[in-house]
Amino acid sequence: MDQIGFLEPRPAVLARRREIVADLLDLLPEGCLVHEPRELVPFETDAFVSYRRVPLAVALPETTAQVAAVLKYCHRYGVPVVPRGAGTSLSGGAIPQEDAVVVGLSKMARILEVDFANRTATVQAGVTNLAISDAVTADGYFYAPDPSSQLACTIGGNIGMNSGGAHCLKYGVTTNNLLGVKLVLIDGTIVELGGKALDAGGLDLLGVVCGGEGQLGIVTEATVRLIARPEGARPVLFGFDSSEEAGACVADVIGSGIIPVAIEFMDKPAIEICEAFAGAGYPMDVEALLIVEVEGSEAEMDAMLASIIEIARRHGVKVVKESQSATEAALIWKGRKSAFGATGRIADYICMDGTVPLGQLPHVLRGTAEIVEKYGLRVANVFHAGDGNMHPLILFNANDPEDAARAEAAGNDILKLCVDAGGCLTGEHGVGIEKRDLMRHQYADVDLAQQMAVRAAFDPQWLLNPSKVFPLEGRPAA
Amino acid sequence: MQTNFTPEQLADPHVATSEKILRKCVHCGFCTATCPTYVTLGNELDSPRGRIYLIKDMLENGRPADAEVVTHIDRCLSCLSCTTTCPSGVDYMHLVDHARMHIEATYRRPFWNRLTRGVLAAVLPYPGRFRLALKAAALGRPFAGLLKRFKPLEPFGAMLDLAPRSLPKAAGEAGPGTYPAAGPRRGRVAILTGCAQPVLKPEINAATIRLLTRLGVEVVAPAGEVCCGSLVHHMGREAQALEAARRNVDVWLGEIEKDGLDAIIITASGCGTTIKDYGFMLRLDPAYAEKAARVSALAKDITEYLTTLDLPQQEARGLTVAYHSACSMQHGQKITIAPKVLLKKAGFAVRDPAEGHLCCGSAGTYNILQPEISGKLKARKVRNIEATKPDIIATGNIGCITQIATGTAIPILHTVELIDWAYGGTKPAVLS
Amino acid sequence: MTPIHEPLSEEAAARLVQVAALSRTPLAIRGGGTRGLAAAPDGAETLSTRGLAGIVAYNPAEMTMTARAGTPLEVVEAALAEKRQMLAFEPCDLRGALGSSGIPTIGGVFATNASGPRRFVAGAARDSLLGVRFVNGRGEVVKAGGRVMKNVTGLDLVKLLAGSHGALALMTEVTFRLLPVPETATTIVVSGLNDAEAAAAMATAMAMSVEVSGAAHLPESVRGRFAGGALPDGTATVLRLEGLAASVAVRSQKLAASMARFGAVTHLDAETTARLWREIRDVAPYADGTPRPLWRVSIAPTAGHQLVAALRLEAGVDAFYDWQGGLVWLRMEADPEAALLRRYVKAVGGGHATLLRARPEVLAATAVFEPQAEAVAALSARVKASFDPAGLFVSRMVG
């Protein structure tokens, strides 16, 4: 199995390294440029640690104007730029390359305005996802998309990847909750797209920037939608004897017209991992677990739960356990949201992110198990079942190159299975470097060519995050 | 995370331990969000994940420490907020301890830095010297501003700022000896006398002894005990730290063998974290490994121990207490609920300030060695505490008390002083 | 009379575009032709989706449907009604207001991002659109998106095409998400509030955890023209609640109790509620058979009434508000007052005004879409060129 390739570093850029560093030092305040070789190493990867490239320099600007100055400079001299939020990408979206300047938004972490009457928050791109909800929770609001890494990941990164999360079943993903951005284009132009008004006045550029994986520009500020907190929320645990039954139950719940806020799935290995970290009281004697969260008034939650329990009984549910307190509810979610990291206690892993139509869940779960077995590996499944967004965690030993290669191959097979089942390669983690070479499995050349043409309309020289998303061959010439 | 160590490198037990720690990290980045220095500086190099990577790179390549690595490790508060956050169970504490040892062994610090650290290591752990230094500080205070203008001397300026205006009399300290239980004895504990705390706030241990004896617990303050070693341990001076640990282990084992001990009570959570780690620190010393583990198992924070005594609910006092959880308490020892439950039972209204997971910037000698970052963290902490509009601030660590007291007019006390008062002890002087 | 092409298949449509590209013949894409803006300019030929009709797949259990772009909206809605499902964004039918005829198509709905009252909480048409097949200006058949809700595989071209008003490509097939029809609905009417009071009342309602799914303010001038005159006297600030019957009952009580401090509160039954919100959606009061200029202004919710108050001092204007005040329907007495209106939109914090109706010569002479900042306009033009390098598709959206 070949390693995924990066673009060859541009020799002209590497040759000018010292001048570039000196020029960037002039453009940025003290302490805002990392350039000592040893200090660059920690920026060589993100949460997709299988791939690593040490960047040329790391700029940590404090203002939009500084971001613009750096981009303008890089544009002028043909220096690739890789944007970085908190570096939590699971698809390698923030992995640099040797000839690239990383532009990290970590110093731009201020909440600029909270406007309750219009239910919006305007924040700098380096603000973490959770910090937005934290800032408004006392007033009864929250920001809905909740990727599991929400504690650390930034809103800028969320926009880049159009991140989802457990509660997106009801509230939608980032793009459905994003109202506006301040965007710096590669030539240093600063544009504002959207704002507190809904819908676009012209082409929906905001819609394509969201999920643009840092290839269309660098978002420095965002205006997002706030939602009033529901009266109550209750996560309920449903334990099943088989993954297939749990999967079929999910499809039936949604098919019946009930839309809970979240339906999360864990198989036995995942339950064990999460319980070990969080002590959430997950049932341990079941093969698969659903966390179903309903919200609203007591009456509404009771009514919804009754219907869901009835459906679950038809699928032979073994355990039904309601959370008894806010603390218990918080633990249930803490366990779920820490699933990936907690897996690190027992093994290295790569995390897949394919989405499939709900009816295909049992089929794809079965197929995943077969694929992993074929490669002689283990898998833990923990994912957003309500919208068919699967996260098989393939466990392996990173210190064994052959094991790592097998894990990557198994991952590719699983993603192809998802696409063939009518789904897609990635539901919320983004293509990044990880799934780039699988894009042709999902899209025809003409489909990809159209996407690349749009990308080139924003960045004709392909300087922004250039090794990602699109296969390296067949790109339109700059 | 993948690691690259040779079998020869792994033969070093410290490297072997660090390798195991590194293997657990999945590089998810959760730790960055709750790291006080990352939140303050916005640079991944000043976050746990960045430091882990720097340490990994240094150890894998068997390189001596260099100025860059040292800068970022020095900026670490060792608050261990990251270990509370980490879902993968990365034992950052022992990794950074190893890095500090490696730095101490392989890196020659610039002169002024060496001098500062040398002075701290030679003074702070010794109550006599410390008292003398504080008296000298009173004379030196007018020069604080001057010192701070010259960067290498900034730490000395910071020291002068932190030194209290007036010092309690040495006589207030609870000296070595046995304090018998009032009434029937229900337990026997040793109390750690400590080094800096009895000089700065002798009333803390005094209150502890009063309270425990009143509750029927015999308290012994053994003679021969020294500083727990935490201050030098965090400077990477491992030999000095282990020496202190061995002496204390001997002293306490003596007490255990004499009359038995239910617990070793510690009233400074910074010391508690270290003493609870004696078992690990001395694991490679065959003569002490087992003894140290026994001592660590007996070490208890005063609030942990009080929880076992089942104190009765007192009437409400109409006083609001903002509870500041010291990092060594909440992250180092994972004691989060006990102090607040005790305070509530004692009749206080307890408030949790926002961002409670963030360090106040004290962190042992950090507020002296890194005054700028420390100052920012202090301001942030005080802002959050004051937002809860408390009458009193309570915490369980002398470092935090000293640090926060220089940033607010609200009285700050050790939790045990309030508990003592609530259960029949004297009213803390600052509240009168 | 310009030629109208009605290809019967996607391949035929693609060939047609290829031929037009060769002859450099501009094409104006048309769905049902209900917008009135689709009249092809001189020299352009019309490309209609009428021949591309029919539901391709309907999967009620997965709550998705795929339909050809020319499928009449009523056909889609009838199929959904059978399974008690719906389009969450409540597509509007502006034929009455615009005085147009024709049959709205599902492709037209998405191409114009036509969204009704639920939009401000449930998202716009663009948020329900999951996948698209389209013919670009090179005559290539391209697919984007898919049929699952969560999909971030590559650039989200689906969002770009939604609301692109025929500027980028001819959509041939759309896949979209559905929602179950709520069991019941009710409306709380708060009477007698002026515009500013209504804005405050609506903001209060939206801050509550009662899940308001419609918030509109109907000033005295229009109130009588809704629900057959069933709304109480004075202005009407209307708030819709939907869901399970038991839950709606509890929530409406809670909401009514909170709204009582703003004004007199009455309730509407489910049937009247359905009628009222359909009329709000379709701008019923301005379906007046006149060509008086009609604007649709999207703005921050609390800025809506400020805009109208400012305009009233300088122009003859009538207005009502949807989306908590964030959607202002403005009818001018005579001149569209585009410059004045847009100046005030900027002054109250920005947004955009779209001119939907006016006398033909006025429509032709006015920038119907909000003019954009120079850099954004340039970027939009480049994006259009990436779909349609020769500028074959004529649309007023990207100039």
XYZ file of N, CA, C and O in Angstrom, chain A residues 192-240:
196
model
N -16.562 40.324 3.013
C -17.546 39.884 3.998
C -18.678 39.197 3.267
O -19.239 39.735 2.323
N -18.983 37.991 3.677
C -20.073 37.244 3.063
C -21.146 37.025 4.119
O -20.849 36.595 5.226
N -22.396 37.317 3.764
C -23.495 37.124 4.700
C -23.432 38.111 5.843
O -22.744 39.128 5.774
N -24.138 37.819 6.891
C -24.227 38.707 8.041
C -25.418 38.287 8.872
O -25.786 37.111 8.853
N -26.032 39.248 9.539
C -27.153 38.870 10.400
C -28.434 38.612 9.607
O -29.404 38.093 10.141
N -28.446 39.017 8.341
C -29.611 38.733 7.506
C -29.515 37.303 7.000
O -28.426 36.794 6.752
N -30.663 36.663 6.843
C -30.664 35.293 6.342
C -30.549 35.307 4.817
O -30.917 36.273 4.166
N -30.082 34.213 4.259
C -29.972 34.020 2.813
C -28.979 34.988 2.177
O -28.652 36.021 2.746
N -28.537 34.612 1.016
C -27.555 35.415 0.314
C -28.256 36.395 -0.622
O -29.329 36.122 -1.142
N -27.653 37.556 -0.816
C -28.210 38.518 -1.763
C -27.842 38.163 -3.189
O -28.546 38.517 -4.130
N -26.748 37.471 -3.355
C -26.310 37.044 -4.680
C -26.027 35.556 -4.636
O -26.726 34.817 -3.947
N -24.990 35.127 -5.349
C -24.614 33.712 -5.266
C -24.262 33.370 -3.819
O -23.698 34.179 -3.095
N -24.565 32.149 -3.431
C -24.343 31.730 -2.047
C -22.878 31.324 -1.848
O -22.552 30.154 -1.669
N -22.009 32.328 -1.892
C -20.571 32.035 -1.744
C -20.272 31.492 -0.357
O -19.401 30.645 -0.177
N -21.021 31.979 0.625
C -20.845 31.489 1.983
C -21.045 29.975 2.022
O -20.330 29.247 2.717
N -22.016 29.518 1.260
C -22.339 28.095 1.237
C -21.206 27.241 0.712
O -21.060 26.084 1.119
N -20.399 27.779 -0.168
C -19.305 26.979 -0.722
C -18.011 27.194 0.080
O -17.160 26.312 0.140
N -17.900 28.356 0.718
C -16.738 28.576 1.591
C -16.812 27.622 2.785
O -15.805 27.073 3.235
N -18.049 27.411 3.272
C -18.231 26.473 4.376
C -18.010 25.063 3.829
O -18.720 24.620 2.931
N -17.021 24.394 4.350
C -16.660 23.089 3.803
C -15.602 23.194 2.724
O -15.285 22.214 2.065
N -15.051 24.378 2.537
C -14.032 24.580 1.510
C -12.649 24.098 1.923
O -11.694 24.218 1.163
N -12.541 23.563 3.131
C -11.293 22.961 3.624
C -10.101 23.898 3.474
O -8.988 23.485 3.152
N -10.352 25.176 3.705
C -9.255 26.138 3.703
C -8.632 26.347 2.337
O -7.527 26.866 2.230
N -9.353 25.975 1.284
C -8.793 26.147 -0.060
C -9.351 27.381 -0.761
O -8.906 27.722 -1.851
N -10.349 28.010 -0.173
C -10.978 29.143 -0.851
C -10.561 30.471 -0.233
O -10.761 31.528 -0.827
N -10.014 30.413 0.955
C -9.630 31.626 1.649
C -9.499 31.294 3.121
O -9.715 30.155 3.518
N -9.138 32.279 3.917
C -9.028 32.040 5.355
C -10.090 32.865 6.071
O -10.138 34.094 5.944
N -10.951 32.164 6.781
C -11.991 32.819 7.557
C -11.360 33.374 8.831
O -10.653 32.659 9.540
N -11.583 34.665 9.098
C -11.033 35.247 10.323
C -12.110 35.602 11.335
O -11.829 35.726 12.514
N -13.332 35.795 10.855
C -14.441 36.062 11.772
C -15.678 35.349 11.256
O -15.828 35.157 10.052
N -16.550 34.990 12.177
C -17.778 34.315 11.760
C -18.949 34.809 12.589
O -18.808 35.112 13.773
N -20.101 34.892 11.936
C -21.350 35.175 12.649
C -22.182 33.905 12.591
O -22.437 33.368 11.510
N -22.547 33.403 13.766
C -23.291 32.138 13.813
C -24.635 32.336 14.506
O -24.852 33.299 15.229
N -25.497 31.386 14.253
C -26.859 31.416 14.779
C -26.872 30.818 16.179
O -26.285 29.752 16.410
N -27.552 31.470 17.083
C -27.748 30.910 18.421
C -29.174 30.381 18.513
O -30.071 30.887 17.852
N -29.367 29.374 19.339
C -30.700 28.796 19.504
C -31.035 28.779 20.991
O -30.156 28.530 21.827
N -32.298 29.061 21.295
C -32.731 29.012 22.696
C -32.657 27.564 23.168
O -33.093 26.645 22.464
N -32.096 27.389 24.352
C -31.986 26.035 24.904
C -33.359 25.434 25.102
O -34.261 26.107 25.558
N -33.501 24.154 24.778
C -34.795 23.516 25.009
C -35.086 23.454 26.503
O -34.175 23.521 27.333
N -36.366 23.281 26.804
C -36.788 23.260 28.195
C -36.075 22.135 28.950
O -35.654 22.295 30.080
N -35.987 21.000 28.292
C -35.307 19.873 28.923
C -34.703 18.983 27.859
O -35.062 19.080 26.685
N -33.763 18.149 28.254
C -33.169 17.189 27.323
C -32.851 15.930 28.117
O -32.440 16.007 29.269
N -33.080 14.817 27.502
C -32.899 13.557 28.221
C -32.254 12.522 27.308
O -32.864 12.109 26.325
N -31.028 12.129 27.605
C -30.463 11.016 26.844
C -30.920 9.681 27.451
O -30.952 9.545 28.670
N -31.291 8.759 26.595
C -31.740 7.450 27.061
C -30.892 6.383 26.378
O -30.574 6.505 25.188
N -30.490 5.377 27.158
C -29.642 4.313 26.624
C -30.501 3.113 26.222
O -31.340 2.669 27.006
N -30.278 2.605 25.022
C -30.975 1.405 24.550
C -29.920 0.350 24.195
O -29.114 0.574 23.295
N -29.941 -0.777 24.902
C -28.964 -1.823 24.633
C -29.565 -2.948 23.790
O -30.704 -3.366 24.026
N -28.807 -3.432 22.808
C -29.279 -4.502 21.910
C -28.296 -5.678 21.899
O -27.123 -5.511 22.227
